Short mmCIF file of C-alpha atoms in Angstrom, two decimals:
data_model
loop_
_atom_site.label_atom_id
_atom_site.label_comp_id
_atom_site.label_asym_id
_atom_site.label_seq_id
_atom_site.Cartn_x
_atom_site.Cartn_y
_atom_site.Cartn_z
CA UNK L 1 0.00 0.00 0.00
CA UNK L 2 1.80 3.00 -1.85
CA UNK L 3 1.29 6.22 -0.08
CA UNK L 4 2.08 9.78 -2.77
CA UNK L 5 4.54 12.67 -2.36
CA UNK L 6 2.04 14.99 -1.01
CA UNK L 7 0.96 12.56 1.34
CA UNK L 8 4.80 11.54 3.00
CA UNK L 9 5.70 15.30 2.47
CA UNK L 10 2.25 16.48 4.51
CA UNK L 11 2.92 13.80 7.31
CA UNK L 12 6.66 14.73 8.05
CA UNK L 13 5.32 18.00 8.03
CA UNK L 14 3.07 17.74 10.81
CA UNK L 15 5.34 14.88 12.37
CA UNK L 16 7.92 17.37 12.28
CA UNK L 17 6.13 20.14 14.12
CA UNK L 18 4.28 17.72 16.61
CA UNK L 19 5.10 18.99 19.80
CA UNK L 20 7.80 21.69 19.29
CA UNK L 21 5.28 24.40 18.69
CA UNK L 22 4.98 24.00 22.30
CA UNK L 23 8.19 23.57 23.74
CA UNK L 24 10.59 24.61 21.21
CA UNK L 25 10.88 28.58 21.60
CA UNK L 26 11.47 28.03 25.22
CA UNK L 27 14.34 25.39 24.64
CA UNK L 28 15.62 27.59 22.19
CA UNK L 29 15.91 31.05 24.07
CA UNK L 30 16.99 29.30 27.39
CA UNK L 31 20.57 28.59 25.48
CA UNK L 32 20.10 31.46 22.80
CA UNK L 33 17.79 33.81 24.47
CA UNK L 34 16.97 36.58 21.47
CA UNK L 35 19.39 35.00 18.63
CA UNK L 36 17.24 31.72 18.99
CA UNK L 37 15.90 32.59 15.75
CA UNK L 38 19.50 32.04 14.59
CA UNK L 39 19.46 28.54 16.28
CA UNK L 40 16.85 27.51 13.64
CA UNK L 41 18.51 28.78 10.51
CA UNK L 42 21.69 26.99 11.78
CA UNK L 43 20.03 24.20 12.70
CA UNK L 44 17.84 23.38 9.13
CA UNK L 45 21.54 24.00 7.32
CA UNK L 46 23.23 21.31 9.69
CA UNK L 47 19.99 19.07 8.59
CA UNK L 48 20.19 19.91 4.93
CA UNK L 49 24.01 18.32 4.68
CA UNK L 50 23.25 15.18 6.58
CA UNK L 51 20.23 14.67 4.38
CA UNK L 52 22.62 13.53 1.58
CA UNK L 53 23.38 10.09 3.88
CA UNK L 54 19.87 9.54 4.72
CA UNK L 55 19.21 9.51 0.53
CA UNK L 56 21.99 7.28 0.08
CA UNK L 57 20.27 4.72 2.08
CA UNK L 58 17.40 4.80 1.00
CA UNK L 59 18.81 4.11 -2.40
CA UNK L 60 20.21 1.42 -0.87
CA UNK L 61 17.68 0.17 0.23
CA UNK L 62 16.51 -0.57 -2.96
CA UNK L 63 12.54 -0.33 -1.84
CA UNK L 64 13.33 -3.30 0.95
CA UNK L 65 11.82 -2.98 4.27
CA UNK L 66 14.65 -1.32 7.14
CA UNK L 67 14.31 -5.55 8.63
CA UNK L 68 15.39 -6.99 5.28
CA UNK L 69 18.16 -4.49 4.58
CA UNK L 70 19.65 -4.90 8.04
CA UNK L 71 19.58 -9.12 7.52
CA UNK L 72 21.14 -8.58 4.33
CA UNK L 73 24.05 -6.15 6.14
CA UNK L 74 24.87 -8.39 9.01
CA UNK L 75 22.88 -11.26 9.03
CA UNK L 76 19.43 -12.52 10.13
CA UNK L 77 20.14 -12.57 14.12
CA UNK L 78 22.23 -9.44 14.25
CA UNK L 79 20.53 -7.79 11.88
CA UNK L 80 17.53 -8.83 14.12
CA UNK L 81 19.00 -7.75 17.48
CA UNK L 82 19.72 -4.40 15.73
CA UNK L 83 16.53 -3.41 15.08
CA UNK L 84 14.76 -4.47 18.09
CA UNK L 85 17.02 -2.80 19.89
CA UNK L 86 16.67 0.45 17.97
CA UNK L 87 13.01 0.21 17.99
CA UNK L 88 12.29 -0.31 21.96
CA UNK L 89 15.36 2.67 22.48
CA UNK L 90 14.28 5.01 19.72
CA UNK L 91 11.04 5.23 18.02
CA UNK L 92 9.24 3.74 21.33
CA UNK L 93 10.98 5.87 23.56
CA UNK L 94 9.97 8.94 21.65
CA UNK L 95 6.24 7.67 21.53
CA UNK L 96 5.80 7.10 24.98
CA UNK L 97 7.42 10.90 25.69
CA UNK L 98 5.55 12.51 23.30
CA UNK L 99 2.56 10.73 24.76
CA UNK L 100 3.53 12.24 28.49
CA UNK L 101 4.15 15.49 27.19
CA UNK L 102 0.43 15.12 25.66
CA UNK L 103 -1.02 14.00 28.84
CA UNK L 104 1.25 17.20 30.66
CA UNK L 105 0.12 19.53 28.32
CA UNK L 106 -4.08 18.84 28.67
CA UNK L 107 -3.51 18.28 32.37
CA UNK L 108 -1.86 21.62 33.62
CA UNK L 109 -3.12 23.91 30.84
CA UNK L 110 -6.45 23.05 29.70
CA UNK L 111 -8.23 20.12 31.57
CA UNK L 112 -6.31 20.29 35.17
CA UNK L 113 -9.52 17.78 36.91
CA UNK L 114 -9.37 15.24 33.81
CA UNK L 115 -7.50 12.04 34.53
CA UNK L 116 -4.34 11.96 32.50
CA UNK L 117 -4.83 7.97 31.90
CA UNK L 118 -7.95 9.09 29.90
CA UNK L 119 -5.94 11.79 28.05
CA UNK L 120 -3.46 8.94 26.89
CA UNK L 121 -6.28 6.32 26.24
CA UNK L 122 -8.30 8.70 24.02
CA UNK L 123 -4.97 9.62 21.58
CA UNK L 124 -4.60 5.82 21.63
CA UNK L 125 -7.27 4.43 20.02
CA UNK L 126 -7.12 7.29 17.16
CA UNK L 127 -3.45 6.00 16.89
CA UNK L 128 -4.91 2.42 17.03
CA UNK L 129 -7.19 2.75 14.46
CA UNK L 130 -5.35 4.83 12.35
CA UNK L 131 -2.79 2.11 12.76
CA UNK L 132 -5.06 -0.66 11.66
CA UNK L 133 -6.49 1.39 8.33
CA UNK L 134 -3.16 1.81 7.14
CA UNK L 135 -0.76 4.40 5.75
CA UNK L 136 -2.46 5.29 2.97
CA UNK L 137 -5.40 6.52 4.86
CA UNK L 138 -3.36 8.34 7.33
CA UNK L 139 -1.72 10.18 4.47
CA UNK L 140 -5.14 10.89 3.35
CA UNK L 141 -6.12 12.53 6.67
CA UNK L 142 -2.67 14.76 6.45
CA UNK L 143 -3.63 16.22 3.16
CA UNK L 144 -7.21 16.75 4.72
CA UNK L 145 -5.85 18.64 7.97
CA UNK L 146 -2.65 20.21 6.53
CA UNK L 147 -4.80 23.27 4.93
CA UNK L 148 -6.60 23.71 8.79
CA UNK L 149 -3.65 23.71 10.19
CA UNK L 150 -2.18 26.07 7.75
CA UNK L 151 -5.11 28.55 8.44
CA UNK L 152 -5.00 28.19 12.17
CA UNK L 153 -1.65 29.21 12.46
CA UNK L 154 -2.22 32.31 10.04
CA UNK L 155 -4.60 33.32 11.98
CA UNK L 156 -2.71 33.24 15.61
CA UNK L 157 0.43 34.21 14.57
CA UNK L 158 -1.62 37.46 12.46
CA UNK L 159 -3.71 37.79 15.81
CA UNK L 160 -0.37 38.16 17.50
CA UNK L 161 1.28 40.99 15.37
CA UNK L 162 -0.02 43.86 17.40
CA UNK L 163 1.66 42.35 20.50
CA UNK L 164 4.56 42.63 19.04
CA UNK L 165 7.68 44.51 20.06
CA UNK L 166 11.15 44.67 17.75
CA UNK L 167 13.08 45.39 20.75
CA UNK L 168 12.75 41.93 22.32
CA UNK L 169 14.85 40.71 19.17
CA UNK L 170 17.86 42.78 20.08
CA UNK L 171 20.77 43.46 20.34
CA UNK L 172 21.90 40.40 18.14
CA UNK L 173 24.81 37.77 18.96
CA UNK L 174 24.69 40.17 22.15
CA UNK L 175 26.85 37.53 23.52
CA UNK L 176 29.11 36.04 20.14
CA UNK L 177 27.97 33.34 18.15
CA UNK L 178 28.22 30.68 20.56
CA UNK L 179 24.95 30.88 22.51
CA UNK L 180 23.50 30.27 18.92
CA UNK L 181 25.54 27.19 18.22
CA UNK L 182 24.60 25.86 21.34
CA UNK L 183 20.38 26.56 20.74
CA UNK L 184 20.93 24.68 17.26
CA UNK L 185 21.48 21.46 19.06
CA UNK L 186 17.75 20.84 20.90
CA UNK L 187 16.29 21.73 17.31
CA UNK L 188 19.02 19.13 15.88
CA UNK L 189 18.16 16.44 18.05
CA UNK L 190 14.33 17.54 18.37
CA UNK L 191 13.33 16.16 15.58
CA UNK L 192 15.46 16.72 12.85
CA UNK L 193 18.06 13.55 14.01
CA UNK L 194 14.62 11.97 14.15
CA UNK L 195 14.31 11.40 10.04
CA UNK L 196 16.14 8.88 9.91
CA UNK L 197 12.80 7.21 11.21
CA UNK L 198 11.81 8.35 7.66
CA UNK L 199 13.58 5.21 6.31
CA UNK L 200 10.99 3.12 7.67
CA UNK L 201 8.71 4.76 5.57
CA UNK L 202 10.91 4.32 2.27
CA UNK L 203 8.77 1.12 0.50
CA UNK L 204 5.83 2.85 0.81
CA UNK L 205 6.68 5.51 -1.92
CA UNK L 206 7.92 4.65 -5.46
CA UNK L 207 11.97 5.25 -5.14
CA UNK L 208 14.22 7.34 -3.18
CA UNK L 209 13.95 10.42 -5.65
CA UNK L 210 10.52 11.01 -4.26
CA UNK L 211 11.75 9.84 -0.61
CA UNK L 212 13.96 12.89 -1.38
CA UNK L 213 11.67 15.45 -2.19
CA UNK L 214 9.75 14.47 0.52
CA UNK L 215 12.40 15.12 3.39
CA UNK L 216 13.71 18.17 1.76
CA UNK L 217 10.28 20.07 1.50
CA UNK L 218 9.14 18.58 4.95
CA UNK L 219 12.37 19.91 6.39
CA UNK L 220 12.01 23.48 4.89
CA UNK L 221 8.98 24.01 5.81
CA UNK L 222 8.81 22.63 9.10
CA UNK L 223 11.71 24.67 9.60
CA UNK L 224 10.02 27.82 8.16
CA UNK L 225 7.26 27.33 11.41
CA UNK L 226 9.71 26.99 13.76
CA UNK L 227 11.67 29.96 12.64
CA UNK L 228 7.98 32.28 12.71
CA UNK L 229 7.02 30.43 16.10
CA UNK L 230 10.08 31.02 17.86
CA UNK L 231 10.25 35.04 16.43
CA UNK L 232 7.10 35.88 17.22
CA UNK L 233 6.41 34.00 20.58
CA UNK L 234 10.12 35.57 21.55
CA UNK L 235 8.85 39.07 20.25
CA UNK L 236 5.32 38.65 22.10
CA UNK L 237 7.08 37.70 25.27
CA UNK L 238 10.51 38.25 25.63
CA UNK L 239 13.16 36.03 25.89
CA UNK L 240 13.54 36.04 29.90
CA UNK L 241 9.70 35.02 30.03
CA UNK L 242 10.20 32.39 27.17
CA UNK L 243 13.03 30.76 29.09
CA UNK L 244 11.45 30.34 31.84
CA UNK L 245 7.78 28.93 30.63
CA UNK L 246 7.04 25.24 29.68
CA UNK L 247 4.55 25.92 27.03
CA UNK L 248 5.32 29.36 25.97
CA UNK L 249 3.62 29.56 22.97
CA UNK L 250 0.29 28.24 24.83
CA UNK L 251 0.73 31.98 26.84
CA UNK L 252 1.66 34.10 24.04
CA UNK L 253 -1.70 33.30 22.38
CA UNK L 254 -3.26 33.17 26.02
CA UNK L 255 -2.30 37.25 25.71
CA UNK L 256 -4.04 37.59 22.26
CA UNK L 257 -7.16 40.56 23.84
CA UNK L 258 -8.26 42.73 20.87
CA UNK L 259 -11.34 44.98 22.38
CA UNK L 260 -11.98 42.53 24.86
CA UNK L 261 -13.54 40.90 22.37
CA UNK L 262 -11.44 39.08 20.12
CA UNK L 263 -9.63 36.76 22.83
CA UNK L 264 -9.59 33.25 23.77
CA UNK L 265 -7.21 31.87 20.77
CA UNK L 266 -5.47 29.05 23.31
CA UNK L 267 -8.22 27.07 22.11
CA UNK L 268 -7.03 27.09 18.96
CA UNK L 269 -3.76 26.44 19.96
CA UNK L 270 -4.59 23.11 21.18
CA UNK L 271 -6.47 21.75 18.15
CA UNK L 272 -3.03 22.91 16.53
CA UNK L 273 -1.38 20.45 18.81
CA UNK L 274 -3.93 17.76 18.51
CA UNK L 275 -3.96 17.60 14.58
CA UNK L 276 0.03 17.51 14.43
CA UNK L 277 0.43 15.13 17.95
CA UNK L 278 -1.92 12.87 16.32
CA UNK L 279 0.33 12.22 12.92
CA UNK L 280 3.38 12.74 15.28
CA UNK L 281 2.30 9.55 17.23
CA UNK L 282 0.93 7.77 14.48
CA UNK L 283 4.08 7.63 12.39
CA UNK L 284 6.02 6.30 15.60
CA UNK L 285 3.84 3.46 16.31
CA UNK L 286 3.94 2.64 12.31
CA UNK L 287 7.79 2.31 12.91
CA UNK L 288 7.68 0.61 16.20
CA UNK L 289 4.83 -1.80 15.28
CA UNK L 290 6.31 -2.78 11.46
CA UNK L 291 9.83 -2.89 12.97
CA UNK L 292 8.62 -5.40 15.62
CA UNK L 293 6.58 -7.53 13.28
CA UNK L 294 9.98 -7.93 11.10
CA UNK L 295 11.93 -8.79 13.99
CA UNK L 296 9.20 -11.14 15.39
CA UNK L 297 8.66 -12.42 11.34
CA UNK L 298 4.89 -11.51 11.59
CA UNK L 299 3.48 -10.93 8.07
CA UNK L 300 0.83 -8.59 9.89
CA UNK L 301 2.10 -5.59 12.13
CA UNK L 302 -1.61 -4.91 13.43
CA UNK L 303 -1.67 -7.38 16.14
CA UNK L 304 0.88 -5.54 17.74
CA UNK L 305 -1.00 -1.97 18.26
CA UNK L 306 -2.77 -3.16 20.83
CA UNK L 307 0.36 -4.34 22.91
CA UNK L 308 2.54 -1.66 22.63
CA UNK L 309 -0.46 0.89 23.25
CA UNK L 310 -1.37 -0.40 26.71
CA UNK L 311 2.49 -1.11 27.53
CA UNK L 312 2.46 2.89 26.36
CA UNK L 313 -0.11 3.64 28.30
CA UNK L 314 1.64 2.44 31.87
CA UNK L 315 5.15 3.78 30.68
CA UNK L 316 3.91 7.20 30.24
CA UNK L 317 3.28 7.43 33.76
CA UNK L 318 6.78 6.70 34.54
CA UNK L 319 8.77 7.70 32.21
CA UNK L 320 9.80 10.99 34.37
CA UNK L 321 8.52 11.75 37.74
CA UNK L 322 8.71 15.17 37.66
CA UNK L 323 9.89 18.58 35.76
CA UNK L 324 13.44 18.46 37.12
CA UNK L 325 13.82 15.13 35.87
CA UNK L 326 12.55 16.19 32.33
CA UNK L 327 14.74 19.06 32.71
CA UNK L 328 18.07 17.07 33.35
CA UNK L 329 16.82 14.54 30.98
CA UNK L 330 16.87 16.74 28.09
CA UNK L 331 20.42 17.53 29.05
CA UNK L 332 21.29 14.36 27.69
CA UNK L 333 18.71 13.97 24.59
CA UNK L 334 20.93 15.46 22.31
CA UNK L 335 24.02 13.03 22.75
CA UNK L 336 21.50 10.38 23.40
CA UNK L 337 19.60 10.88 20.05
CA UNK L 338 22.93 11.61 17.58
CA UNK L 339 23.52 7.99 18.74
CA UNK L 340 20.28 6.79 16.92
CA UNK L 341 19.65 10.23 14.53
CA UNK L 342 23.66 9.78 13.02
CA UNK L 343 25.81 7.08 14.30
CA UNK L 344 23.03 4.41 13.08
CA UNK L 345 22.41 5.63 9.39
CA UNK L 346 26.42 6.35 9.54
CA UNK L 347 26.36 2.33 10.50
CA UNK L 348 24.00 1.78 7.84
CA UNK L 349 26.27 3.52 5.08
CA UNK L 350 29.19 2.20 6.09
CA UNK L 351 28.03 -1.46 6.01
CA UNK L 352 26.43 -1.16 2.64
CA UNK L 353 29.73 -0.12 0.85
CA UNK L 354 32.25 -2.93 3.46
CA UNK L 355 29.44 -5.40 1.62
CA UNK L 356 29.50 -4.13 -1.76
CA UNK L 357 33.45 -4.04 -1.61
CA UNK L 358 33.69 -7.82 -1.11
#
């Protein structure tokens, strides 16, 4: 089941942005503070040149599944072990965080009484049957929402212009270059080291020339939202107050008061975060349930959304105890993700030319 450019370009789109509209222009000015807007234009170059290894593999690839080209690297039971373990430590991980910073998000900001076990349960069985219909359907639904979400963010971010003030934006590389070397890193590792999950995705469009095209426009203009959220949110704010926020982007549209009238655009906000959360977690169970079923030789991946939706649903809960936690976590996710976002396709690479050599 064939999915088309529009559709893979549409759902790393929205996979891209997933929760970063959020959290991002907080991350961002808390090592860049005003030049964070530098950050992003440093980080989407970084991403361009490594996008070069990711086509290469997919090429290699040759239209096999990521379980068939790893047996054919290094054999059927290392080839096996590899996966799994990149699975349960990548693409899982990722789901079950993204699914706690979902639950965070409804539970502090917008539903603080509602159970966060029914927060996760209700994403899940979207995911679940999303899951079961297959990836040609969830493409479908991108190309549906993508023009929504489009709209909803012209109309916050225009809502937001009169709250605006240049000053916060100066005076730049106050402090050298540096600080915005150092912001480019979260963005690096949050999500952009994340496309190599991409690859998963690779047989389901018809060669690696439109795998291409789909990364590179996803990329750019993913990158253009992050570049407008971070500016304005930073402008709207400031960059002490967006350091120090969790969901500053949530509160700069919380501010949005024209006449006492036109007000209230949070909701909004939070259908933006729904529609991209939703193909966000989708795309990581399609990974983590397909790259299971290879490993496990299961010529249907749907049995396993059920499994690794309730195991989801109890390791959200303890996947960080608290904020400080999160926040010394994060500390790490860069390093920790280059190891799966770099080193891994690097692997990949490598092996494919040591086996072509001999």
């Amino acid at each position: 089941m064939r999915i088309t450019l529009k559709q893979a370009t549409l759902w790393f789109i929205l996979y891209e942005i997933g929760s970063a509209i959020l959290v991002l222009p907080s991350t961002l000015a808390t090592a860049a503070r005003q030049d964070a807007w530098l950050s992003v234009l440093l980080a989407i170059g970084v991403h361009l040149l490594w996008i070069p290894l990711y086509v290469s593999i997919a090429g290699q690839m040759n239209q096999q599944t990521m379980g068939v080209h790893l047996r054919a690297l290094f054999g059927t039971w290392a080839g096996k072990l590899l996966l799994l373990s990149f699975i349960l430590c990548f693409p899982y991980l990722i789901l079950v965080l993204t699914l706690r910073n979902l639950g965070d998000f409804l539970t502090t900001s917008i539903t603080p009484r509602s159970p966060i076990e029914m927060v996760y349960a209700m994403m899940l069985v979207a995911v679940i049957y999303g899951g079961r219909l297959g990836a040609r359907v969830i493409g479908r639904a991108a190309e549906i929402l993508y023009p929504l979400f489009i709209f909803l963010c012209i109309i916050m971010m225009a809502s937001l212009l009169p709250g605006v003030k240049m000053g916060h934006m100066l005076p730049i590389l106050e402090n050298g270059v540096k600080p915005a070397i150092r912001g480019s890193i979260p963005l690096l590792a949050f999500p952009y080291m994340e496309t190599v999950l991409f690859l998963f995705l690779v047989p389901l469009l018809q060669g690696k020339e439109i795998w291409k095209k789909a990364v590179i426009k996803s990329s750019l203009i993913s990158g253009f939202v992050y570049l407008a959220t971070t500016w304005v949110v930073i402008m709207v704010l400031s960059p002490e107050v967006t350091e120090n926020l969790l969901f500053p982007s949530y509160f700069a549209v919380r501010t949005i008061s024209i006449w006492n009238f036109y007000e209230r655009f949070e909701v909004l906000l939070a259908v933006l975060y729904f529609i991209t959360i939703f193909f966000r977690i989708n795309l990581l169970m399609y990974v983590s349930a397909h790259g299971l079923a290879e490993v496990f030789e299961l010529k249907d991946a749907s049995p396993l959304l059920l499994p690794l939706a309730l195991a989801s649903l109890f390791l959200a809960n303890v996947v960080w105890p608290n904020i400080s936690f999160l926040l010394d976590f994060l500390k790490i996710w860069p390093a920790y993700a280059m190891l799966f976002g770099y080193l891994f396709p690097l692997l990949l690479w490598l092996g494919a030319h040591v086996k072509k050599s001999f």
